[in-house]
Coordinates of C-alpha atoms and ligand atoms in Angstrom, one line a residue:
M1 CA -89.3 -16.2 -13.8
I2 CA -88.9 -19.7 -13.2
V3 CA -88.8 -21.6 -9.7
A4 CA -85.1 -22.9 -9.4
Q5 CA -85.5 -24.5 -5.9
V6 CA -88.0 -24.5 -3.2
F7 CA -87.6 -24.6 0.5
G8 CA -91.8 -25.0 1.8
A9 CA -93.3 -21.5 0.9
T10 CA -90.1 -19.6 0.0
A11 CA -88.6 -20.2 -3.5
M12 CA -85.2 -19.1 -5.5
L13 CA -86.5 -18.2 -8.5
W14 CA -84.3 -17.7 -11.7
D15 CA -84.5 -14.4 -13.7
G16 CA -81.9 -15.3 -16.8
E17 CA -79.2 -13.8 -15.3
S18 CA -79.5 -14.6 -11.1
R19 CA -81.3 -16.0 -8.4
V20 CA -83.7 -14.5 -6.1
E21 CA -85.5 -15.0 -2.9
A22 CA -89.0 -15.5 -3.1
T23 CA -92.0 -15.8 -1.0
L24 CA -95.6 -17.2 -1.8
A25 CA -98.2 -14.5 -1.4
K26 CA -100.9 -16.2 1.6
R27 CA -103.4 -15.8 -0.6
L28 CA -102.3 -18.7 -3.1
K29 CA -101.1 -20.7 -0.1
M30 CA -104.7 -20.8 1.4
G31 CA -106.5 -21.3 -2.0
A32 CA -104.7 -24.5 -3.6
D33 CA -105.5 -27.8 -3.6
R34 CA -103.1 -29.1 -0.9
R35 CA -103.4 -32.8 -2.4
T36 CA -101.2 -31.0 -5.0
T37 CA -97.9 -29.3 -4.7
I38 CA -98.8 -25.7 -5.0
L39 CA -95.2 -24.3 -6.5
A40 CA -93.1 -27.1 -8.4
V41 CA -89.4 -26.4 -10.0
G42 CA -89.8 -25.1 -13.5
D43 CA -92.8 -23.2 -12.7
E44 CA -92.8 -19.7 -14.0
V45 CA -94.1 -17.3 -11.6
D46 CA -95.4 -13.1 -11.6
V47 CA -93.6 -11.6 -8.8
E48 CA -94.2 -7.7 -6.4
R49 CA -92.0 -6.3 -4.4
D50 CA -93.8 -5.5 -1.3
A51 CA -92.8 -2.4 0.6
R52 CA -90.2 -3.7 2.7
G53 CA -88.6 -4.4 -0.6
A54 CA -89.1 -8.2 -0.3
L55 CA -90.5 -10.7 -3.3
S56 CA -94.0 -11.8 -3.2
I57 CA -95.0 -14.9 -6.0
V58 CA -98.4 -13.4 -6.8
A59 CA -99.1 -15.3 -10.2
I60 CA -98.3 -19.1 -10.8
S61 CA -99.1 -19.7 -14.5
P62 CA -101.0 -22.9 -16.0
R63 CA -98.3 -25.5 -16.3
R64 CA -97.6 -26.5 -19.3
T65 CA -96.6 -30.1 -18.8
Y66 CA -95.5 -31.8 -15.6
L67 CA -93.9 -34.8 -14.3
S68 CA -95.6 -35.6 -11.0
R69 CA -95.6 -39.0 -9.0
A70 CA -98.0 -40.3 -6.0
A71 CA -97.0 -39.1 -2.7
G72 CA -98.2 -40.3 0.5
H73 CA -101.1 -42.5 0.6
Q74 CA -103.7 -40.2 0.8
G75 CA -103.4 -39.9 -2.5
E76 CA -100.7 -36.5 -2.9
V77 CA -99.6 -35.9 -6.2
Q78 CA -95.9 -34.7 -6.2
I79 CA -95.1 -32.4 -9.0
I80 CA -91.2 -33.1 -9.5
A81 CA -91.1 -30.4 -12.5
A82 CA -93.1 -27.9 -14.4
N83 CA -92.6 -27.1 -18.0
A84 CA -90.2 -29.8 -18.4
E85 CA -90.4 -30.4 -22.9
Q86 CA -88.3 -33.6 -22.8
A87 CA -87.4 -36.3 -19.6
V88 CA -83.7 -37.7 -19.9
I89 CA -84.1 -41.3 -18.1
V90 CA -81.1 -42.2 -16.9
S91 CA -80.2 -45.7 -15.6
S92 CA -76.8 -47.6 -15.8
V93 CA -76.2 -50.7 -18.0
A94 CA -74.2 -52.5 -14.9
E95 CA -73.5 -51.4 -11.2
P96 CA -76.2 -51.3 -10.3
P97 CA -78.1 -53.5 -13.2
F98 CA -79.9 -52.0 -15.7
R99 CA -83.9 -52.0 -14.4
P100 CA -86.1 -52.0 -17.9
G101 CA -89.4 -51.8 -15.2
L102 CA -88.6 -48.5 -13.9
V103 CA -87.7 -46.9 -17.3
D104 CA -91.0 -47.8 -18.4
R105 CA -93.0 -46.5 -15.3
W106 CA -90.9 -43.2 -16.0
A107 CA -92.0 -43.3 -19.1
L108 CA -95.6 -43.5 -18.3
L109 CA -95.3 -40.3 -15.7
A110 CA -93.3 -38.2 -18.9
V111 CA -96.3 -39.0 -21.3
R112 CA -98.9 -38.6 -18.7
G113 CA -98.0 -35.1 -17.8
G114 CA -97.2 -33.9 -21.8
I115 CA -93.6 -34.8 -21.6
T116 CA -91.2 -36.6 -24.8
P117 CA -89.2 -39.2 -22.7
Y118 CA -85.6 -40.2 -23.4
L119 CA -83.6 -42.8 -22.1
C120 CA -79.9 -42.7 -20.8
V121 CA -77.5 -45.4 -20.6
N122 CA -74.8 -44.3 -18.5
K123 CA -71.7 -46.9 -17.3
V124 CA -70.8 -48.1 -20.9
D125 CA -67.5 -48.3 -19.9
L126 CA -68.4 -51.6 -17.6
L127 CA -69.1 -53.8 -20.3
S128 CA -68.8 -54.3 -24.5
P129 CA -70.7 -52.7 -26.5
E130 CA -72.3 -56.5 -27.6
E131 CA -73.5 -56.5 -23.6
V132 CA -75.0 -53.4 -23.8
E133 CA -76.9 -53.8 -26.4
R134 CA -78.3 -57.2 -25.3
E135 CA -79.1 -55.0 -21.9
I136 CA -80.9 -52.7 -23.7
A137 CA -82.7 -54.3 -26.1
A138 CA -85.8 -55.0 -24.3
A139 CA -86.3 -51.7 -22.9
A140 CA -84.5 -49.6 -25.4
A141 CA -87.2 -49.3 -28.2
P142 CA -89.4 -47.1 -28.2
L143 CA -87.7 -44.8 -26.8
P144 CA -84.7 -42.8 -28.4
H145 CA -82.0 -43.5 -26.6
V146 CA -78.4 -42.3 -25.9
L147 CA -75.4 -44.7 -24.4
V148 CA -73.2 -42.5 -22.1
S149 CA -69.9 -43.0 -19.5
A150 CA -69.5 -40.5 -17.5
R151 CA -66.4 -41.9 -16.5
T152 CA -64.9 -41.6 -20.2
G153 CA -66.6 -39.1 -22.0
A154 CA -68.2 -41.7 -24.5
G155 CA -71.3 -40.1 -25.5
V156 CA -71.5 -37.2 -23.3
K157 CA -71.5 -35.1 -26.6
E158 CA -74.7 -36.9 -27.9
L159 CA -76.3 -35.8 -24.4
H160 CA -75.2 -32.7 -24.1
D161 CA -76.7 -31.8 -27.7
L162 CA -80.0 -33.6 -26.6
L163 CA -80.3 -30.7 -23.9
R164 CA -79.3 -27.7 -25.7
G165 CA -81.6 -25.3 -26.8
S166 CA -84.5 -27.5 -24.3
I167 CA -86.5 -27.4 -21.0
T168 CA -85.2 -31.1 -19.5
V169 CA -86.1 -32.9 -16.8
L170 CA -83.3 -35.1 -15.6
V171 CA -84.6 -38.4 -13.3
G172 CA -82.8 -41.8 -12.0
H173 CA -82.3 -43.5 -9.2
S174 CA -79.3 -43.3 -7.2
G175 CA -76.3 -44.9 -8.4
V176 CA -76.6 -44.8 -11.7
G177 CA -74.2 -41.6 -11.7
K178 CA -77.0 -38.6 -12.6
S179 CA -74.5 -36.5 -10.3
S180 CA -71.4 -37.5 -12.2
L181 CA -73.2 -37.2 -15.9
L182 CA -74.7 -33.3 -14.6
H183 CA -70.9 -32.5 -13.6
E184 CA -70.0 -33.2 -16.8
I185 CA -72.6 -31.1 -18.3
I186 CA -73.4 -27.9 -15.9
P187 CA -70.3 -25.8 -15.0
E188 CA -69.2 -25.8 -11.5
E189 CA -70.1 -22.3 -10.9
E190 CA -73.9 -22.8 -11.3
I191 CA -73.9 -25.9 -9.2
A192 CA -72.4 -23.7 -6.6
T193 CA -74.6 -21.6 -7.0
G194 CA -77.5 -23.4 -5.9
E195 CA -75.4 -24.7 -2.9
V196 CA -74.9 -20.8 -1.7
S197 CA -78.4 -20.3 -1.6
A198 CA -79.2 -23.8 -0.5
K199 CA -76.9 -23.2 2.5
N200 CA -78.9 -19.4 3.3
L201 CA -82.7 -21.3 3.2
K202 CA -80.7 -24.2 5.7
G203 CA -83.3 -25.4 8.2
R204 CA -86.2 -24.3 5.8
H205 CA -88.5 -27.6 5.3
T206 CA -87.9 -28.9 2.0
T207 CA -91.0 -29.8 0.5
T208 CA -89.2 -31.1 -3.3
S209 CA -85.3 -31.5 -3.8
S210 CA -85.5 -30.9 -7.0
R211 CA -83.2 -28.5 -8.3
L212 CA -83.1 -26.5 -11.6
Y213 CA -79.6 -25.5 -14.0
H214 CA -79.5 -23.4 -17.0
L215 CA -77.3 -24.1 -19.2
P216 CA -74.6 -21.4 -20.9
E217 CA -75.6 -22.2 -24.3
G218 CA -79.3 -22.1 -24.0
G219 CA -81.9 -24.9 -22.2
I220 CA -82.8 -25.7 -18.7
V221 CA -81.6 -28.6 -16.8
I222 CA -84.0 -29.8 -13.8
D223 CA -82.3 -32.6 -11.7
T224 CA -84.6 -34.5 -9.6
P225 CA -83.7 -36.8 -6.1
G226 CA -83.0 -40.6 -7.1
V227 CA -85.7 -42.0 -5.8
R228 CA -85.7 -46.2 -5.3
S229 CA -89.2 -46.8 -6.7
V230 CA -92.4 -44.7 -8.2
S231 CA -95.5 -44.9 -7.9
L232 CA -97.9 -44.1 -10.8
G233 CA -101.1 -43.9 -8.9
P234 CA -104.8 -44.2 -10.5
T235 CA -103.8 -45.3 -13.9
T236 CA -105.7 -46.4 -17.1
A237 CA -105.2 -49.7 -19.2
Q238 CA -105.2 -47.0 -22.1
E239 CA -102.3 -44.9 -20.6
V240 CA -100.3 -48.0 -20.4
A241 CA -100.8 -48.9 -24.0
A242 CA -100.0 -45.9 -25.3
I243 CA -96.2 -46.2 -24.1
F244 CA -95.6 -49.5 -26.2
P245 CA -96.5 -48.3 -30.0
E246 CA -97.0 -51.6 -31.0
I247 CA -99.9 -52.2 -28.7
H248 CA -100.7 -49.0 -28.9
G249 CA -101.1 -48.9 -33.2
A250 CA -103.0 -52.0 -32.6
P251 CA -106.2 -52.1 -34.7
P252 CA -108.7 -51.6 -32.4
C253 CA -110.4 -54.6 -30.4
R254 CA -113.8 -55.9 -30.2
F255 CA -114.2 -53.4 -26.6
R256 CA -113.5 -50.0 -26.3
E257 CA -111.6 -50.3 -22.8
C258 CA -109.7 -53.2 -24.1
T259 CA -107.6 -54.0 -21.3
H260 CA -105.8 -56.7 -23.6
R261 CA -106.1 -59.4 -20.8
M262 CA -108.1 -62.1 -21.9
E263 CA -111.2 -59.9 -23.8
P264 CA -112.5 -61.4 -26.4
G265 CA -112.1 -59.6 -30.2
C266 CA -108.2 -58.7 -28.8
S267 CA -106.3 -57.3 -31.1
V268 CA -103.3 -56.9 -29.6
L269 CA -103.9 -60.8 -28.1
A270 CA -104.3 -62.1 -32.0
G271 CA -101.2 -60.2 -33.0
V272 CA -99.1 -61.4 -30.6
E273 CA -100.6 -64.9 -31.2
A274 CA -99.6 -63.9 -34.7
G275 CA -96.0 -62.6 -34.2
D276 CA -96.7 -59.4 -35.2
I277 CA -96.4 -57.7 -31.5
P278 CA -93.1 -58.8 -30.1
R279 CA -93.8 -61.2 -26.6
Q280 CA -91.5 -59.2 -25.0
V281 CA -93.1 -56.1 -25.2
Y282 CA -96.8 -57.7 -24.6
G283 CA -94.5 -59.2 -21.2
R284 CA -93.5 -55.7 -20.4
Y285 CA -97.5 -54.6 -21.1
R286 CA -98.4 -56.7 -19.1
K287 CA -96.0 -56.2 -16.1
L288 CA -96.5 -52.6 -15.9
L289 CA -100.5 -53.3 -15.9
L290 CA -99.9 -55.4 -12.8
E291 CA -97.7 -52.6 -11.0
A292 CA -100.0 -49.1 -12.3
E293 CA -103.2 -50.2 -9.9
V294 CA -105.1 -49.9 -13.2
V295 CA -108.5 -48.0 -12.9
Ligands
LIG1 P1 -76.1 -40.8 -8.5 O1 -76.6 -41.4 -7.3 O2 -76.9 -41.3 -10.0 O3 -76.1 -39.2 -8.2 O4 -75.1 -41.2 -9.5 P2 -73.2 -40.9 -8.6 O5 -73.1 -39.7 -9.7 O6 -73.0 -40.4 -7.1 O7 -72.4 -42.0 -9.0 C1 -72.8 -43.1 -8.4 C2 -71.1 -44.2 -8.4 O8 -71.2 -44.5 -9.7 C3 -70.2 -43.4 -8.3 O9 -69.2 -44.1 -7.5 C4 -69.5 -43.2 -9.6 O10 -67.7 -42.9 -9.7 C5 -69.6 -44.2 -10.1 N1 -69.9 -43.6 -12.1 C6 -70.7 -42.5 -12.5 N2 -70.6 -42.7 -13.6 C7 -70.2 -43.7 -14.1 C8 -69.6 -44.4 -15.4 O11 -70.0 -43.9 -16.7 N3 -69.0 -45.2 -15.4 C9 -68.3 -46.1 -13.6 N4 -67.9 -47.6 -13.9 N5 -68.9 -45.4 -13.0 C10 -70.0 -44.1 -12.7
LIG2 ZN1 -107.4 -55.7 -26.6

């Protein structure tokens, strides 16, 4: 069974056909590392029925992938979604303005957890195609991207094709139109089911408000709460470089742990000088490096 929603130690599970409520077994609560999320949406779990007929989660399978973010000040890590194969970073081209830095941060978090990032740019109805291209040029490469409008329906089929048959986590800050897109993709009944169960569990502490939906034609979509900013937590320069193929693919530098900032014999700096690495790409690398409290 797959975790569809988490309310403290209680979860809604999806068994492939319907949703059932289950409670995390006490020994799992005790044994877990308190700084990381014990149970995350997307986790695969084993359950047992107790004498009174209630379901209890007795085992959590090791996560194949994870999407996490730093939460709080004590180094806590919040798992936003488990076992997703791809992350669709939803952004808008205007209203609110496109934020390339945020896209880069989500891409880094996805790659860190073993997830393939994609970019989805919504609200393309607000600008001309040329303006859209200009806005996203700096951030789109190297991410594969889809251009959509929840308002006109443009590109929604393409987005649907991307989600079909895969396990996808949707991320994005509020206002970009993520819920509008979700309503285009997930049938009304499926969205309503979750709302009913949430009502039953009202009043219980919500540790994460990610929610799992299934697509009737196959595939899973995990919707995550819209956050204003994402913290990366401890990050290495190598992780930052990994999301820029031009930098990642540069010849080895003299120092193996080169941060490509000012080190002598740095092949990335040489590449920028020679025009092989676009200055815009290098600029994004430096900006992300600054934000990433590199360790
Ligand atoms: P969320 O916070 O990301 O879930 O965003 P919502 O789906 O609630 O949408 C935020 C606002 O943007 C609403 O007023 C929507 O009507 C509007 N909106 C959503 N998609 C589009 C779109 O494709 N084009 C335009 N022009 N507005 C949109
Ligand atoms: Zn270097």
